[in-house]
Short mmCIF file of C-alpha atoms and ligand atoms in Angstrom, two decimals:
data_model
loop_
_atom_site.label_atom_id
_atom_site.label_comp_id
_atom_site.label_asym_id
_atom_site.label_seq_id
_atom_site.Cartn_x
_atom_site.Cartn_y
_atom_site.Cartn_z
CA HIS A 673 4.82 -25.12 -15.23
CA ALA A 674 4.66 -25.66 -11.47
CA LYS A 675 8.38 -25.10 -10.94
CA THR A 676 8.29 -21.60 -12.41
CA ALA A 677 5.17 -20.64 -10.45
CA GLY A 678 7.04 -20.05 -7.20
CA LYS A 679 7.74 -22.13 -4.13
CA ASN A 680 4.20 -22.20 -2.66
CA ARG A 681 2.59 -23.22 -5.92
CA TYR A 682 5.23 -25.91 -6.29
CA CYS A 683 4.31 -27.40 -2.90
CA ILE A 684 0.57 -27.47 -3.63
CA TYR A 685 1.18 -29.04 -7.00
CA ASP A 686 3.37 -31.68 -5.38
CA GLU A 687 0.78 -32.56 -2.75
CA GLU A 688 -1.95 -32.88 -5.36
CA THR A 689 0.28 -35.09 -7.45
CA ASN A 690 1.09 -37.24 -4.46
CA LEU A 691 -2.55 -37.65 -3.49
CA HIS A 692 -3.41 -38.59 -7.04
CA THR A 693 -0.55 -41.09 -7.20
CA LEU A 694 -1.45 -42.57 -3.82
CA ARG A 695 -5.09 -43.07 -4.77
CA LYS A 696 -4.08 -44.65 -8.05
CA LEU A 697 -1.69 -47.03 -6.30
CA GLU A 698 -4.40 -47.89 -3.78
CA LEU A 699 -6.89 -48.57 -6.56
CA GLU A 700 -4.37 -50.65 -8.48
CA LYS A 701 -3.69 -52.74 -5.38
CA GLY A 702 -7.43 -53.15 -4.83
CA LEU A 703 -8.05 -54.11 -8.45
CA ARG A 704 -5.48 -56.90 -8.26
CA LYS A 705 -7.67 -58.80 -5.80
CA ALA A 706 -11.09 -57.44 -6.85
CA LEU A 707 -12.05 -60.44 -9.02
CA GLN A 708 -11.09 -62.95 -6.36
CA MET A 709 -12.77 -60.86 -3.61
CA GLN A 710 -15.95 -60.75 -5.73
CA GLU A 711 -16.04 -56.97 -5.62
CA PHE A 712 -17.17 -56.61 -9.23
CA ASP A 713 -20.79 -56.52 -10.27
CA ILE A 714 -22.51 -55.98 -13.60
CA HIS A 715 -25.33 -53.52 -14.11
CA TYR A 716 -27.67 -53.70 -17.09
CA GLN A 717 -29.12 -50.74 -18.95
CA PRO A 718 -32.06 -51.21 -21.36
CA LYS A 719 -32.00 -50.27 -25.04
CA TRP A 720 -35.54 -49.23 -25.92
CA ASP A 721 -37.17 -49.36 -29.35
CA ALA A 722 -39.57 -46.41 -29.33
CA ASP A 723 -41.37 -47.58 -32.50
CA ALA A 724 -42.01 -51.09 -31.21
CA GLY A 725 -42.48 -49.83 -27.64
CA LYS A 726 -40.30 -52.49 -26.07
CA VAL A 727 -36.87 -53.34 -24.73
CA ILE A 728 -34.73 -54.89 -27.45
CA GLY A 729 -31.44 -55.28 -25.65
CA LEU A 730 -29.19 -54.35 -22.76
CA GLU A 731 -25.72 -52.96 -22.22
CA ALA A 732 -23.60 -54.58 -19.51
CA LEU A 733 -21.72 -52.01 -17.42
CA LEU A 734 -19.08 -53.01 -14.91
CA ARG A 735 -19.30 -51.83 -11.31
CA TRP A 736 -16.64 -52.02 -8.61
CA ARG A 737 -16.94 -51.50 -4.87
CA HIS A 738 -13.56 -51.08 -3.16
CA ASP A 739 -13.57 -52.51 0.37
CA MET A 740 -12.45 -49.20 1.94
CA LEU A 741 -13.11 -46.54 -0.69
CA GLY A 742 -16.59 -47.70 -1.72
CA PRO A 743 -17.91 -47.51 -5.29
CA VAL A 744 -15.34 -46.35 -7.86
CA SER A 745 -16.47 -45.08 -11.29
CA PRO A 746 -15.48 -47.10 -14.38
CA ALA A 747 -14.12 -43.85 -15.82
CA GLU A 748 -11.51 -44.01 -13.05
CA PHE A 749 -10.79 -47.74 -12.69
CA ILE A 750 -11.07 -49.01 -16.29
CA PRO A 751 -8.00 -47.00 -17.42
CA ILE A 752 -5.97 -48.55 -14.56
CA THR A 753 -7.02 -52.05 -15.57
CA GLU A 754 -5.99 -51.18 -19.12
CA GLU A 755 -2.56 -49.83 -18.15
CA THR A 756 -1.86 -52.95 -16.08
CA GLY A 757 -3.34 -55.45 -18.52
CA MET A 758 -5.85 -56.64 -15.91
CA ILE A 759 -8.69 -55.69 -18.27
CA VAL A 760 -8.15 -58.88 -20.29
CA GLY A 761 -8.95 -61.19 -17.38
CA ILE A 762 -11.76 -58.90 -16.25
CA THR A 763 -13.33 -58.91 -19.72
CA ARG A 764 -13.16 -62.72 -19.76
CA TRP A 765 -15.11 -62.68 -16.49
CA VAL A 766 -17.64 -60.10 -17.76
CA LEU A 767 -18.28 -62.07 -20.96
CA ARG A 768 -18.85 -65.27 -18.99
CA LYS A 769 -21.15 -63.59 -16.43
CA VAL A 770 -23.18 -61.76 -19.07
CA CYS A 771 -23.73 -64.90 -21.18
CA GLU A 772 -24.72 -66.91 -18.09
CA GLN A 773 -27.08 -64.18 -16.90
CA ASN A 774 -28.70 -63.82 -20.32
CA ARG A 775 -29.18 -67.57 -20.64
CA SER A 776 -30.68 -67.77 -17.17
CA TRP A 777 -33.12 -64.90 -17.93
CA GLN A 778 -34.16 -66.71 -21.10
CA MET A 779 -34.72 -69.95 -19.20
CA SER A 780 -36.88 -68.11 -16.70
CA GLY A 781 -39.18 -66.91 -19.47
CA LEU A 782 -38.03 -63.37 -20.26
CA PRO A 783 -38.19 -62.47 -23.97
CA ARG A 784 -34.89 -62.86 -25.81
CA LEU A 785 -32.62 -59.86 -25.44
CA ARG A 786 -29.22 -59.14 -26.91
CA ILE A 787 -26.67 -57.97 -24.33
CA SER A 788 -23.64 -55.92 -25.28
CA VAL A 789 -20.26 -55.97 -23.55
CA ASN A 790 -17.71 -53.13 -23.79
CA MET A 791 -14.35 -54.07 -25.29
CA SER A 792 -10.94 -52.59 -24.56
CA ILE A 793 -8.17 -52.22 -27.08
CA ARG A 794 -6.05 -54.42 -24.78
CA VAL A 795 -8.36 -57.37 -25.44
CA PHE A 796 -7.68 -57.07 -29.16
CA GLU A 797 -3.94 -56.75 -28.53
CA SER A 798 -4.00 -59.89 -26.39
CA GLY A 799 -5.21 -61.91 -29.37
CA LYS A 800 -7.61 -63.78 -27.05
CA LEU A 801 -10.91 -62.23 -28.10
CA GLU A 802 -12.22 -65.10 -30.20
CA GLU A 803 -11.22 -67.71 -27.65
CA MET A 804 -12.86 -65.73 -24.81
CA VAL A 805 -16.09 -65.28 -26.76
CA ARG A 806 -16.26 -68.98 -27.71
CA GLU A 807 -15.66 -70.02 -24.13
CA ALA A 808 -18.40 -67.74 -22.75
CA LEU A 809 -20.92 -68.93 -25.34
CA GLN A 810 -20.03 -72.59 -24.90
CA SER A 811 -20.13 -72.66 -21.12
CA SER A 812 -23.44 -70.78 -20.99
CA GLY A 813 -25.15 -72.33 -24.00
CA LEU A 814 -26.23 -68.86 -25.15
CA ASN A 815 -27.20 -68.24 -28.76
CA PRO A 816 -24.34 -66.15 -30.30
CA ASP A 817 -26.96 -63.80 -31.78
CA ASP A 818 -27.78 -62.67 -28.24
CA LEU A 819 -24.26 -61.37 -27.59
CA GLU A 820 -22.85 -58.11 -28.88
CA LEU A 821 -19.44 -56.47 -28.48
CA GLU A 822 -19.09 -52.68 -28.26
CA ILE A 823 -15.86 -51.38 -29.73
CA THR A 824 -14.63 -47.80 -30.00
CA GLU A 825 -13.13 -45.87 -32.87
CA SER A 826 -9.70 -45.96 -31.22
CA ILE A 827 -9.77 -49.78 -31.25
CA ALA A 828 -10.77 -49.78 -34.87
CA MET A 829 -8.00 -47.38 -35.84
CA GLN A 830 -5.12 -48.91 -33.90
CA ASP A 831 -4.20 -51.77 -36.21
CA ILE A 832 -7.03 -51.79 -38.68
CA GLU A 833 -6.19 -55.02 -40.52
CA GLU A 834 -5.78 -56.96 -37.28
CA THR A 835 -8.99 -55.47 -35.87
CA ILE A 836 -10.91 -56.43 -39.02
CA ASN A 837 -9.58 -60.00 -38.80
CA GLN A 838 -10.61 -60.41 -35.17
CA LEU A 839 -14.02 -58.84 -35.73
CA ASN A 840 -14.65 -61.10 -38.72
CA ALA A 841 -13.77 -64.11 -36.59
CA VAL A 842 -16.32 -63.30 -33.88
CA ARG A 843 -18.94 -62.24 -36.42
CA ALA A 844 -18.51 -65.60 -38.14
CA ILE A 845 -19.62 -67.19 -34.86
CA GLY A 846 -22.77 -65.03 -35.03
CA VAL A 847 -21.89 -62.35 -32.48
CA LYS A 848 -22.91 -58.76 -33.28
CA ILE A 849 -20.62 -55.72 -33.19
CA SER A 850 -21.44 -52.09 -32.44
CA MET A 851 -19.35 -48.95 -32.68
CA ASP A 852 -19.67 -47.12 -29.35
CA ASP A 853 -19.45 -43.34 -28.80
CA PHE A 854 -19.56 -42.76 -32.55
CA GLY A 855 -18.67 -39.31 -33.82
CA THR A 856 -16.23 -38.24 -31.14
CA GLY A 857 -13.28 -40.47 -31.98
CA TYR A 858 -10.67 -40.47 -34.66
CA SER A 859 -12.08 -42.71 -37.35
CA SER A 860 -12.49 -41.18 -40.75
CA LEU A 861 -15.34 -41.73 -43.15
CA GLY A 862 -12.84 -43.54 -45.36
CA THR A 863 -12.29 -46.29 -42.80
CA ILE A 864 -15.67 -46.68 -41.10
CA ASP A 865 -17.07 -48.66 -44.02
CA ARG A 866 -14.18 -51.14 -43.76
CA ILE A 867 -14.84 -52.09 -40.13
CA PRO A 868 -17.29 -55.01 -39.96
CA ILE A 869 -19.98 -53.69 -37.63
CA ASP A 870 -23.76 -54.02 -37.29
CA THR A 871 -24.68 -50.91 -35.30
CA LEU A 872 -23.58 -47.32 -34.73
CA LYS A 873 -24.12 -45.84 -31.27
CA ILE A 874 -24.35 -42.05 -31.44
CA ASP A 875 -22.23 -40.52 -28.68
CA GLN A 876 -24.18 -39.04 -25.81
CA ALA A 877 -22.34 -35.73 -26.17
CA PHE A 878 -24.39 -35.08 -29.34
CA ILE A 879 -27.67 -36.13 -27.72
CA ARG A 880 -27.03 -33.91 -24.69
CA GLN A 881 -26.79 -30.91 -27.02
CA SER A 882 -29.44 -31.96 -29.50
CA ALA A 883 -31.32 -28.68 -29.08
CA LEU A 884 -28.50 -26.99 -31.05
CA PRO A 885 -28.98 -26.88 -34.84
CA ALA A 886 -25.34 -27.83 -35.52
CA LYS A 887 -25.62 -30.93 -33.32
CA GLN A 888 -28.94 -31.78 -34.94
CA ALA A 889 -27.23 -31.66 -38.32
CA ILE A 890 -24.52 -34.06 -37.13
CA ILE A 891 -27.03 -36.45 -35.56
CA SER A 892 -29.15 -36.47 -38.73
CA THR A 893 -26.06 -37.15 -40.81
CA ILE A 894 -25.00 -40.09 -38.63
CA ILE A 895 -28.51 -41.58 -38.81
CA ALA A 896 -28.63 -41.14 -42.60
CA MET A 897 -25.15 -42.61 -43.01
CA ALA A 898 -26.05 -45.62 -40.86
CA GLY A 899 -29.05 -46.16 -43.13
CA HIS A 900 -26.96 -45.97 -46.30
CA LEU A 901 -24.40 -48.41 -44.86
CA GLN A 902 -27.27 -50.68 -43.72
CA LEU A 903 -26.30 -50.35 -40.10
CA ASP A 904 -28.64 -50.10 -37.13
CA VAL A 905 -28.38 -46.98 -35.04
CA VAL A 906 -28.75 -46.41 -31.29
CA ALA A 907 -28.83 -43.05 -29.50
CA GLU A 908 -27.01 -42.98 -26.16
CA GLY A 909 -27.70 -40.78 -23.14
CA VAL A 910 -31.35 -40.04 -23.92
CA GLU A 911 -32.83 -38.16 -20.98
CA THR A 912 -35.74 -36.03 -22.22
CA GLU A 913 -38.93 -36.24 -24.29
CA GLU A 914 -37.64 -33.49 -26.58
CA GLN A 915 -34.62 -35.63 -27.43
CA ILE A 916 -36.86 -38.62 -28.10
CA ARG A 917 -39.16 -36.61 -30.39
CA PHE A 918 -36.21 -35.21 -32.30
CA LEU A 919 -34.50 -38.59 -32.73
CA GLN A 920 -37.70 -40.27 -33.91
CA SER A 921 -38.37 -37.45 -36.36
CA ARG A 922 -34.95 -38.16 -37.89
CA GLY A 923 -35.52 -41.90 -38.09
CA CYS A 924 -33.72 -43.19 -35.02
CA SER A 925 -36.03 -45.30 -32.87
CA VAL A 926 -33.63 -47.24 -30.65
CA MET A 927 -32.52 -45.33 -27.58
CA GLN A 928 -30.60 -45.86 -24.39
CA GLY A 929 -30.54 -43.46 -21.48
CA TYR A 930 -31.80 -42.47 -18.06
CA TYR A 931 -35.21 -41.56 -19.51
CA TYR A 932 -35.95 -45.23 -20.20
CA GLY A 933 -33.85 -46.79 -17.47
CA LYS A 934 -30.60 -46.39 -15.57
CA PRO A 935 -28.11 -49.23 -15.38
CA MET A 936 -29.58 -51.71 -12.86
CA PRO A 937 -28.27 -54.71 -10.91
CA ALA A 938 -29.45 -58.02 -12.42
CA ASP A 939 -32.25 -58.71 -9.92
CA GLU A 940 -33.53 -55.15 -10.18
CA PHE A 941 -33.62 -55.39 -13.98
CA TYR A 942 -35.53 -58.67 -13.74
CA ALA A 943 -38.19 -57.09 -11.50
CA TRP A 944 -38.35 -53.98 -13.74
CA MET A 945 -38.80 -56.16 -16.83
CA LYS A 946 -41.46 -58.33 -15.19
CA GLN A 947 -43.39 -55.20 -14.21
CA LEU A 948 -43.12 -53.87 -17.76
CA LEU A 949 -44.45 -57.14 -19.21
CA ARG A 950 -47.36 -57.14 -16.72
CA ASP A 951 -48.29 -53.56 -17.56
CA GLY A 952 -48.51 -54.58 -21.18
P1 LIG B 380 -20.07 -46.39 -22.41
O1 LIG B 380 -19.82 -47.77 -22.90
O2 LIG B 380 -20.24 -45.34 -23.44
O3 LIG B 380 -21.36 -46.52 -21.48
C1 LIG B 380 -22.34 -45.53 -21.36
C2 LIG B 380 -22.15 -44.72 -20.09
O4 LIG B 380 -23.13 -43.69 -20.05
C3 LIG B 380 -22.35 -45.52 -18.80
O5 LIG B 380 -21.49 -44.96 -17.81
C4 LIG B 380 -23.81 -45.22 -18.47
O6 LIG B 380 -24.12 -45.40 -17.10
C5 LIG B 380 -23.90 -43.79 -18.87
N1 LIG B 380 -25.26 -43.37 -19.23
C6 LIG B 380 -26.26 -44.11 -19.76
N2 LIG B 380 -27.37 -43.37 -19.97
C7 LIG B 380 -27.07 -42.12 -19.57
C8 LIG B 380 -27.83 -40.89 -19.54
O7 LIG B 380 -29.00 -40.81 -19.92
N3 LIG B 380 -27.17 -39.78 -19.06
C9 LIG B 380 -25.88 -39.83 -18.62
N4 LIG B 380 -25.33 -38.70 -18.17
N5 LIG B 380 -25.14 -40.98 -18.63
C10 LIG B 380 -25.74 -42.11 -19.10
P2 LIG B 380 -20.60 -45.86 -16.84
O8 LIG B 380 -21.36 -47.09 -16.46
O9 LIG B 380 -20.06 -44.99 -15.78
O10 LIG B 380 -19.42 -46.36 -17.78
C11 LIG B 380 -18.51 -45.44 -18.33
C12 LIG B 380 -17.63 -46.09 -19.38
O11 LIG B 380 -16.79 -47.08 -18.78
C13 LIG B 380 -18.41 -46.83 -20.46
O12 LIG B 380 -18.89 -45.92 -21.42
C14 LIG B 380 -17.33 -47.74 -20.99
O13 LIG B 380 -16.49 -47.06 -21.88
C15 LIG B 380 -16.54 -48.07 -19.73
N6 LIG B 380 -16.97 -49.40 -19.22
C16 LIG B 380 -17.99 -49.73 -18.41
N7 LIG B 380 -18.05 -51.07 -18.21
C17 LIG B 380 -17.02 -51.60 -18.92
C18 LIG B 380 -16.53 -52.95 -19.14
O14 LIG B 380 -17.09 -53.95 -18.67
N8 LIG B 380 -15.42 -53.08 -19.92
C19 LIG B 380 -14.80 -52.00 -20.50
N9 LIG B 380 -13.71 -52.22 -21.25
N10 LIG B 380 -15.24 -50.74 -20.34
C20 LIG B 380 -16.34 -50.54 -19.56
MG1 LIG B 381 -20.69 -48.86 -24.32
MG1 LIG B 382 -21.12 -45.18 -25.20
MG1 LIG B 383 -18.40 -43.57 -23.28
#
């Protein structure tokens, strides 16, 4: 511990802690007004079906530009919005924006795409999920089938009965559910079949190391299990042709990753998609 490491070490440790605390306080202060200051933006990353050779959906990823500090990674700011409870209001905003954007793309002639939104455990705890989803669908006029929620294993495991109830409620509306980052969390095989989901997303950590036989075995097992449970499967973080060949050889054709497209601002995605449709 720092205190036993001598006086100098103690000072350095203290300064680092202070800097960390100061930045966090600064970010928290910034986040409190970020919605109202319109500092949030949503980027869209394609999900590509390699068998069909087309985009079948998108994932919505939140972006934040702090007025002084510039862009801050979701890995840093999402946890703060969760600790403070701000994530509930932010998710309401994301759901509304995503449904409006999707509807507007459909009206402008793009093929129908399903867009997924990441969910925090706090949203489930708030008990407002169903209401927020209904509101976003109603105000946008979007078909519920074109909206998907991404949950994580930790959400599923927290209060499993309550999670199942809330997921059933949104699924009854017609909204799809996927399990994000699958394979790295805490869910057991005994509970995964109880959670009402439509899709498993294989964690990018496995894909990154998919040249290793042990990781290949795990990926193959997840794909086979998804098949047996009649779930769709998506591979995340696909960056190379080798990874694509391997995944296709094991029966996974839907992929998301930098190889096919990075997360893009809405107008950039629209132009990218138009180009793709022109090129055939
Ligand atoms: P996630 O939901 O697992 O999203 C995938 C992350 O992987 C995104 O990072 C994406 O940009 C990145 N990614 C996609 N393809 C590749 C690839 O080929 N290589 C690599 N190295 N990375 C790739 P991002 O946008 O920084 O988001 C990080 C996490 O923050 C997300 O992980 C999600 O857990 C959370 N997040 C983002 N937006 C939201 C949101 O609106 N609400 C909530 N609750 N969480 C969000
Ligand atoms: Mg996700
Ligand atoms: Mg993920
Ligand atoms: Mg992740």
